[in-house]
Coordinates of C-alpha atoms and ligand atoms in Angstrom, one line a residue:
X227 CA -0.4 -0.1 -0.5
X228 CA 1.4 3.7 -0.6
X229 CA 3.0 5.2 2.2
X230 CA 1.0 9.2 2.3
X231 CA 2.8 12.1 3.3
X232 CA 0.2 15.2 4.3
X233 CA 2.4 18.2 5.0
X234 CA 1.2 21.7 6.3
X235 CA -2.1 20.9 7.8
X236 CA -4.0 22.1 10.8
X237 CA -4.8 18.5 12.6
X238 CA -7.5 18.4 15.1
X239 CA -7.7 15.4 17.0
X240 CA -9.6 15.9 20.8
X241 CA -9.0 12.2 21.4
X242 CA -5.4 13.3 21.4
X243 CA -5.8 17.6 22.6
X244 CA -3.7 18.4 19.0
X245 CA -4.9 21.3 17.4
X246 CA -2.1 22.2 15.8
X247 CA 0.5 22.5 12.4
X248 CA 1.4 18.8 12.0
X249 CA 2.3 16.6 9.0
X250 CA 0.7 13.2 8.9
X251 CA 3.1 10.2 8.1
X252 CA 0.9 7.3 6.8
X253 CA 2.4 3.6 6.4
X254 CA 0.1 0.1 5.3
X255 CA -3.0 1.9 6.3
X256 CA -2.3 3.1 10.1
X257 CA -1.1 6.5 10.9
X258 CA 2.9 5.8 11.3
X259 CA 3.6 9.7 12.7
X260 CA 2.6 12.5 13.8
X261 CA 5.2 15.9 13.9
X262 CA 5.2 19.5 13.6
X263 CA 8.2 18.5 10.0
X264 CA 7.7 15.0 9.3
X265 CA 9.7 12.8 6.5
X266 CA 8.8 10.3 4.7
X267 CA 11.0 8.9 2.2
X268 CA 8.8 7.9 -1.2
X269 CA 5.2 9.0 0.0
X270 CA 3.4 10.5 -1.8
X271 CA 2.9 13.7 -0.6
X272 CA -0.1 15.4 -0.5
X273 CA -0.3 19.3 0.5
X274 CA -2.9 20.6 3.1
X275 CA -2.1 24.1 3.6
X276 CA -5.1 25.8 4.9
X277 CA -7.1 23.0 5.1
X278 CA -8.3 20.8 8.6
X279 CA -6.8 17.3 9.2
X280 CA -9.2 15.4 10.9
X281 CA -10.5 12.0 12.4
X282 CA -12.6 10.6 10.0
X283 CA -16.2 11.1 10.7
X284 CA -18.3 8.4 12.6
X285 CA -21.7 8.5 12.1
X286 CA -23.3 6.3 14.5
X287 CA -26.6 6.7 13.1
X288 CA -27.8 5.7 9.0
X289 CA -30.0 4.3 7.5
X290 CA -28.8 2.5 4.4
X291 CA -31.7 0.5 3.0
X292 CA -29.5 -2.9 2.5
X293 CA -31.1 -5.7 2.3
X294 CA -34.7 -5.3 0.5
X295 CA -34.8 -1.6 -1.1
X296 CA -31.9 -1.2 -3.2
X297 CA -34.0 1.6 -5.3
X298 CA -33.6 4.3 -2.2
X299 CA -30.5 3.1 -1.5
X300 CA -27.0 -0.2 -1.0
X301 CA -24.2 -0.2 0.4
X302 CA -22.1 0.1 -2.4
X303 CA -23.8 4.1 -2.7
X304 CA -24.5 4.6 1.3
X305 CA -21.3 4.2 1.8
X306 CA -19.9 7.1 -1.0
X307 CA -22.1 9.4 0.3
X308 CA -20.6 9.3 2.6
X309 CA -17.4 9.1 1.7
X310 CA -18.1 11.8 0.0
X311 CA -19.6 13.8 3.8
X312 CA -16.4 13.2 5.3
X313 CA -17.2 9.9 6.9
X314 CA -15.3 6.8 7.1
X315 CA -17.3 4.6 9.4
X316 CA -21.1 4.7 9.4
X317 CA -23.3 2.1 11.2
X318 CA -26.6 0.9 9.6
X319 CA -29.9 0.5 11.3
X320 CA -32.0 -2.1 11.5
X321 CA -34.5 -1.4 10.0
X322 CA -34.0 -3.0 6.7
X323 CA -36.4 -5.5 5.2
X324 CA -35.9 -8.2 6.5
X325 CA -34.9 -6.4 9.6
X326 CA -30.8 -7.4 11.1
X327 CA -33.0 -9.9 14.0
X328 CA -30.6 -12.2 13.1
X329 CA -26.8 -13.2 13.0
X330 CA -27.3 -14.1 9.2
X331 CA -28.9 -11.1 8.1
X332 CA -25.9 -9.5 10.7
X333 CA -23.2 -12.0 8.0
X334 CA -25.1 -10.4 5.0
X335 CA -24.4 -7.0 5.7
X336 CA -20.6 -7.6 6.8
X337 CA -20.0 -9.6 3.3
X338 CA -21.9 -7.2 1.3
X339 CA -19.5 -3.8 3.3
X340 CA -16.1 -6.1 2.5
X341 CA -16.8 -5.5 -0.9
X342 CA -18.4 -3.7 -1.5
X343 CA -18.4 -0.6 0.9
X344 CA -15.3 2.1 0.7
X345 CA -15.7 3.3 4.2
X346 CA -16.0 0.6 7.5
X347 CA -19.8 0.0 7.9
X348 CA -20.8 -1.6 11.0
X349 CA -24.4 -2.9 11.6
X350 CA -26.5 -2.3 14.1
X351 CA -29.0 -5.2 15.0
X352 CA -32.3 -5.1 16.1
X353 CA -33.2 -5.3 20.2
X354 CA -37.0 -7.3 19.7
X355 CA -37.0 -10.1 16.6
X356 CA -38.9 -8.8 13.4
X357 CA -38.7 -4.7 15.0
X358 CA -42.3 -6.3 16.7
X359 CA -41.5 -5.1 20.3
X360 CA -42.2 -8.9 21.7
X361 CA -39.0 -11.0 21.7
X362 CA -35.9 -10.2 22.2
X363 CA -32.8 -11.4 19.3
X364 CA -30.6 -14.1 20.1
X365 CA -27.7 -10.8 21.5
X366 CA -24.3 -13.5 22.0
X367 CA -25.1 -15.0 18.6
X368 CA -25.2 -11.5 16.9
X369 CA -22.3 -9.8 18.5
X370 CA -20.1 -12.8 17.3
X371 CA -20.7 -11.7 13.7
X372 CA -20.3 -8.4 14.6
X373 CA -23.0 -6.0 15.6
X374 CA -21.7 -3.0 17.2
X375 CA -25.0 -2.0 19.3
X376 CA -28.7 -2.9 19.3
X377 CA -31.7 -0.4 17.8
X378 CA -35.2 -0.9 17.3
X379 CA -35.6 2.7 15.6
X380 CA -37.8 3.9 12.9
X381 CA -39.8 1.7 15.5
X382 CA -40.9 2.5 19.4
X383 CA -39.8 0.0 22.2
X384 CA -43.3 0.2 23.6
X385 CA -42.8 -2.5 26.1
X386 CA -40.9 -1.2 29.2
X387 CA -40.4 -5.2 30.9
X388 CA -39.2 -5.9 27.5
X389 CA -36.6 -2.4 27.1
X390 CA -35.9 -4.2 31.5
X391 CA -34.6 -7.3 29.6
X392 CA -32.9 -5.5 26.7
X393 CA -31.0 -4.0 29.1
X394 CA -29.8 -6.2 31.4
X395 CA -29.0 -8.8 28.3
X396 CA -26.7 -5.8 26.4
X397 CA -25.0 -4.9 29.5
X398 CA -23.4 -8.4 30.2
X399 CA -21.7 -7.6 27.0
X400 CA -20.3 -4.3 27.2
X401 CA -22.5 -2.6 23.9
X402 CA -25.3 0.2 24.2
X403 CA -28.9 0.0 23.8
X404 CA -29.6 2.5 20.4
X405 CA -33.0 4.2 22.0
X406 CA -36.0 5.7 19.3
X407 CA -37.5 7.2 21.8
X408 CA -42.0 7.6 21.1
X409 CA -45.3 6.7 22.6
X410 CA -46.9 5.2 19.7
X411 CA -49.9 6.2 21.7
X412 CA -49.6 9.9 21.8
X413 CA -47.2 10.4 18.3
X414 CA -49.5 7.9 16.4
X415 CA -51.1 9.4 13.2
X416 CA -49.0 12.2 13.2
X417 CA -47.1 14.4 10.2
X418 CA -45.3 16.7 12.5
X419 CA -44.5 18.9 15.5
X420 CA -47.6 19.6 17.8
X421 CA -48.2 23.0 18.1
X422 CA -50.2 26.5 16.6
X423 CA -48.6 25.6 13.2
X424 CA -49.7 21.7 12.7
X425 CA -53.4 24.1 13.8
X426 CA -52.6 26.4 11.4
X427 CA -51.6 24.4 8.1
X428 CA -54.4 21.0 9.2
X429 CA -51.7 18.7 9.9
X430 CA -52.2 16.3 12.6
X431 CA -49.3 17.3 15.1
X432 CA -47.0 15.0 17.0
X433 CA -46.4 16.3 21.3
X434 CA -43.0 16.8 21.3
X435 CA -43.9 14.6 25.1
X436 CA -44.3 11.9 22.7
X437 CA -40.3 11.7 22.5
X438 CA -39.6 13.1 25.6
X439 CA -42.3 10.0 28.4
X440 CA -39.6 7.6 26.4
X441 CA -37.2 9.7 27.5
X442 CA -38.1 10.0 30.7
X443 CA -38.7 6.4 31.1
X444 CA -35.5 4.7 29.6
X445 CA -32.9 7.5 32.0
X446 CA -34.6 6.1 34.3
X447 CA -34.7 1.7 33.8
X448 CA -30.3 3.1 32.7
X449 CA -30.5 3.6 36.5
X450 CA -31.1 0.5 37.1
X451 CA -30.4 -1.6 34.8
X452 CA -27.3 -0.7 31.4
X453 CA -26.4 1.4 29.3
X454 CA -28.6 3.5 27.0
X455 CA -28.3 5.9 24.5
X456 CA -30.9 8.4 23.1
X457 CA -31.0 8.3 19.8
X458 CA -31.7 11.8 17.7
X459 CA -33.0 13.7 20.9
X460 CA -34.7 17.3 19.1
X461 CA -36.7 18.9 22.2
X462 CA -35.9 21.3 25.3
X463 CA -38.0 19.1 27.3
X464 CA -36.1 16.0 26.0
X465 CA -32.3 17.8 26.7
X466 CA -33.5 18.4 29.8
X467 CA -34.8 15.4 31.1
X468 CA -31.2 13.9 29.4
X469 CA -29.0 16.7 31.3
X470 CA -30.4 15.6 35.0
X471 CA -30.1 11.8 34.5
X472 CA -26.9 12.3 33.7
X473 CA -26.0 14.2 37.1
X474 CA -28.3 12.0 38.7
X475 CA -25.5 9.2 37.9
X476 CA -27.8 7.2 34.8
X477 CA -24.5 5.0 32.0
X478 CA -26.9 7.4 29.7
X479 CA -25.1 9.0 26.8
X480 CA -28.1 10.7 23.3
X481 CA -27.3 11.9 20.1
X482 CA -28.8 14.8 18.4
X483 CA -29.1 15.3 14.2
X484 CA -27.8 18.6 12.1
X485 CA -31.9 18.9 11.4
X486 CA -32.4 19.3 14.8
X487 CA -29.9 22.7 15.1
X488 CA -30.8 24.1 11.2
X489 CA -33.8 24.2 11.1
X490 CA -37.5 24.6 12.6
X491 CA -41.1 23.3 11.7
X492 CA -41.5 26.1 10.4
X493 CA -39.3 23.9 7.1
X494 CA -42.8 21.9 6.7
X495 CA -45.5 25.0 6.0
X496 CA -45.3 25.1 2.8
X497 CA -46.3 20.9 3.4
X498 CA -42.3 20.2 2.5
X499 CA -41.9 16.2 2.7
X500 CA -38.3 16.1 2.5
X501 CA -39.0 18.0 5.8
X502 CA -41.1 15.6 7.1
X503 CA -38.7 13.5 9.5
X504 CA -39.0 11.0 12.4
X505 CA -38.8 12.3 15.7
X506 CA -40.6 16.0 13.6
X507 CA -39.4 19.2 13.9
X508 CA -39.6 21.9 16.3
X509 CA -40.2 24.9 17.7
X510 CA -37.1 27.9 18.0
X511 CA -37.1 27.6 21.5
X512 CA -36.1 23.5 21.6
X513 CA -33.5 24.2 18.6
X514 CA -32.0 26.5 21.0
X515 CA -31.9 23.7 23.9
X516 CA -30.5 21.5 21.5
X517 CA -27.2 23.9 20.5
X518 CA -26.8 24.4 24.7
X519 CA -27.0 20.7 24.8
X520 CA -24.3 20.1 22.2
X521 CA -22.7 23.5 24.4
X522 CA -22.2 21.8 27.1
X523 CA -22.0 18.6 26.8
X524 CA -25.5 16.9 27.6
X525 CA -25.8 16.0 23.9
X526 CA -22.3 13.7 23.2
X527 CA -22.8 12.7 19.6
X528 CA -23.8 14.0 16.1
X529 CA -25.2 11.3 13.9
X530 CA -26.7 11.8 10.6
X531 CA -29.8 9.5 10.7
X532 CA -29.0 9.6 6.6
X533 CA -33.6 7.7 6.2
X534 CA -33.2 7.6 2.3
X535 CA -36.7 7.8 0.4
X536 CA -37.4 8.1 -2.7
X537 CA -39.8 10.1 -5.0
X538 CA -42.8 7.5 -4.6
X539 CA -42.3 7.8 -0.8
X540 CA -41.9 11.2 -1.1
X541 CA -43.8 13.0 -3.8
X542 CA -47.0 12.7 -2.2
X543 CA -49.9 14.0 0.4
X544 CA -47.7 15.2 3.8
X545 CA -49.5 13.0 5.9
X546 CA -49.0 9.6 3.2
X547 CA -45.1 10.7 2.8
X548 CA -42.4 8.9 4.7
X549 CA -40.7 10.1 7.2
X550 CA -36.7 11.0 7.2
X551 CA -33.8 12.7 4.6
X552 CA -30.7 12.2 4.0
X553 CA -28.6 13.8 5.6
X554 CA -25.0 12.3 5.3
X555 CA -23.5 14.6 2.2
X556 CA -24.6 17.3 4.1
X557 CA -23.8 17.3 8.2
X558 CA -20.2 18.7 8.5
X559 CA -21.3 21.7 6.2
X560 CA -24.1 22.1 8.1
X561 CA -21.9 21.2 11.5
X562 CA -19.9 24.1 10.1
X563 CA -21.8 26.4 9.9
X564 CA -24.3 26.0 11.9
X565 CA -22.6 25.9 15.2
X566 CA -19.0 26.4 14.5
X567 CA -19.8 29.5 11.9
X568 CA -21.6 30.9 15.3
X569 CA -18.8 29.9 17.6
X570 CA -22.6 27.8 19.5
X571 CA -18.8 24.9 19.5
X572 CA -15.2 25.2 18.9
X573 CA -14.1 22.9 15.9
X574 CA -12.5 20.9 18.5
X575 CA -16.3 20.3 20.4
X576 CA -17.4 19.4 16.8
X577 CA -14.8 17.4 16.1
X578 CA -15.3 14.9 19.5
X579 CA -18.6 14.7 18.7
X580 CA -18.2 12.9 14.7
X581 CA -15.1 11.3 15.7
X582 CA -13.8 10.5 19.5
X583 CA -17.6 10.8 21.1
X584 CA -19.5 8.1 18.7
X585 CA -16.1 6.1 18.8
X586 CA -16.4 5.7 22.1
X587 CA -20.1 5.3 23.0
X588 CA -19.8 1.8 20.9
X589 CA -16.5 0.5 21.9
X590 CA -14.6 1.2 18.7
X591 CA -10.5 1.7 18.2
X592 CA -11.3 4.9 16.2
X593 CA -12.6 8.0 15.5
X594 CA -7.9 9.2 16.7
X595 CA -5.3 9.7 15.1
X596 CA -2.9 8.6 17.1
X597 CA 0.2 6.5 15.8
X598 CA -0.9 2.7 15.5
X599 CA -4.6 3.8 14.9
X600 CA -6.3 2.8 11.2
X601 CA -5.4 5.9 8.8
X602 CA -9.1 6.8 8.6
X603 CA -8.8 10.7 7.7
X604 CA -10.1 13.8 6.5
X605 CA -9.3 17.0 5.2
X606 CA -11.5 19.8 5.0
X607 CA -11.6 22.9 2.8
X608 CA -12.9 25.3 6.1
X609 CA -13.4 29.0 4.3
X610 CA -14.8 26.8 0.5
X611 CA -18.7 27.1 0.1
X612 CA -20.4 24.7 -1.6
X613 CA -24.7 24.7 -2.8
X614 CA -26.6 21.9 -1.6
X615 CA -27.7 20.1 -5.1
X616 CA -29.2 17.3 -4.7
X617 CA -28.9 15.7 -7.8
X618 CA -25.2 15.8 -6.9
X619 CA -25.7 13.4 -4.1
X620 CA -23.7 10.3 -4.5
X621 CA -26.8 8.4 -2.4
X622 CA -30.3 7.0 -4.9
X623 CA -32.3 8.8 -3.0
X624 CA -32.8 13.7 -3.0
X625 CA -34.9 13.5 0.0
X626 CA -33.1 16.5 1.4
X627 CA -34.9 19.5 2.8
X628 CA -31.4 22.0 2.1
X629 CA -31.8 22.3 -1.7
X630 CA -29.6 25.5 -2.2
X631 CA -28.8 25.9 0.9
X632 CA -25.2 28.2 0.8
X633 CA -23.0 25.6 2.9
X634 CA -19.2 26.6 4.4
X635 CA -16.4 23.5 4.6
X636 CA -15.8 20.8 1.6
X637 CA -14.2 17.8 1.6
X638 CA -11.6 17.9 -0.4
X639 CA -10.1 13.8 0.5
X640 CA -11.8 11.0 2.5
X641 CA -8.8 8.3 3.6
X642 CA -10.0 5.1 4.2
X643 CA -6.8 2.9 5.9
X644 CA -4.7 4.9 4.3
X645 CA -6.5 4.2 0.6
X646 CA -7.7 7.4 -0.6
X647 CA -11.2 7.5 -1.8
X648 CA -12.5 11.3 -2.1
X649 CA -9.8 12.9 -3.9
X650 CA -10.2 16.8 -4.6
X651 CA -13.9 16.6 -2.9
X652 CA -14.3 13.6 -6.1
X653 CA -15.6 9.7 -5.6
X654 CA -12.7 8.0 -7.3
X655 CA -13.4 4.7 -6.7
Ligands
DOR892 O1 -37.8 10.1 9.5 C1 -36.4 9.2 10.5 N1 -36.2 7.9 8.8 N2 -36.5 8.3 11.3 C2 -36.7 7.1 11.6 O2 -36.6 6.7 12.9 C3 -36.9 6.3 10.9 C4 -36.2 6.2 9.6 C5 -36.3 6.0 8.2 O3 -36.2 4.8 8.2 O4 -36.9 6.3 7.2

């Protein structure tokens, strides 16, 4: 494998408290050396002057629709979208068709990831068979095949007793249970946030409490039975509940997604189905609370919840449309534009929430540039601006509410295990 030397870049590696001008030498797919002036005879040199050199991003929450819906996304297309967005590791959720609820499907994903993916793809398996919320999956066998966590994401796990047993099992293996917090009895039939706006535009609402009641339940269960990671936190009440439960010592982490700090429910005023997500976009107060939660460390990670859907699922009446938006190719630029630009987060905090923090939650030996680590690295031009054009996405789906947005920050290089996958902002594999 080629030797690479990345020179003159600003290297930010929160895991080793590094932020400075350094050279990075890559050999045999690993980080060999980082220093002020590194020599690498025979190495191919990449000049990173004016660029950020970061650990490859880790997305702990994406939907790749494989098996089952290759028209929406595949591991091949999803992993390419990820690479363009600066992600070198993506965890894919279990709500495929069939779901990832047994060892054979985990093996299928691991095999496909090896042959088709251009980044690292790691499966998250279902908590319950068929995501039906009743019978637990064979967690031990599933983990042996390579799953990294359990989640029924996309479906609410309504029974507290099942959640309790799942936590007891998962904690024996020290893997997190990722909770899609939604009380279906409250959300049922709704398609946007319940508010003055939902009344004004005549759409059935989902109260924020549908999320918050389950956050409350799961933080309480975590305290008694084992580690919980709360997915896609979207409301002020949820941020507050997590903050309080953490103070009480519950083994708890959580994530939010770029759409919850970039958009409010106003995005659906004109019935844009691309802004229809679950949990639904909320009000300004919620958006500000999410940003505060990111800032004070209540929210540990930023994940995409990349949820590709085709035109048939989206170009329909709002109430009929599928929930979800594609996020892999816009996430980092939204973080830079909406959080780092206005100084809500420092660059280091932002990088932390997209690299070492998700790695820590999942127990992955990734997300850092320490010598000896896998050479998963991205080079980002923080100054360059671009316009979101879904036509240019590598994803098979186009369901973004950010079309036409001017965003800051372009991923110029994505290097996965020492292999260049994106060069000058373009896929080369
Ligand atoms: O908006 C969403 N879409 N939220 C989820 O939890 C599931 C996802 C999907 O699979 O489409």
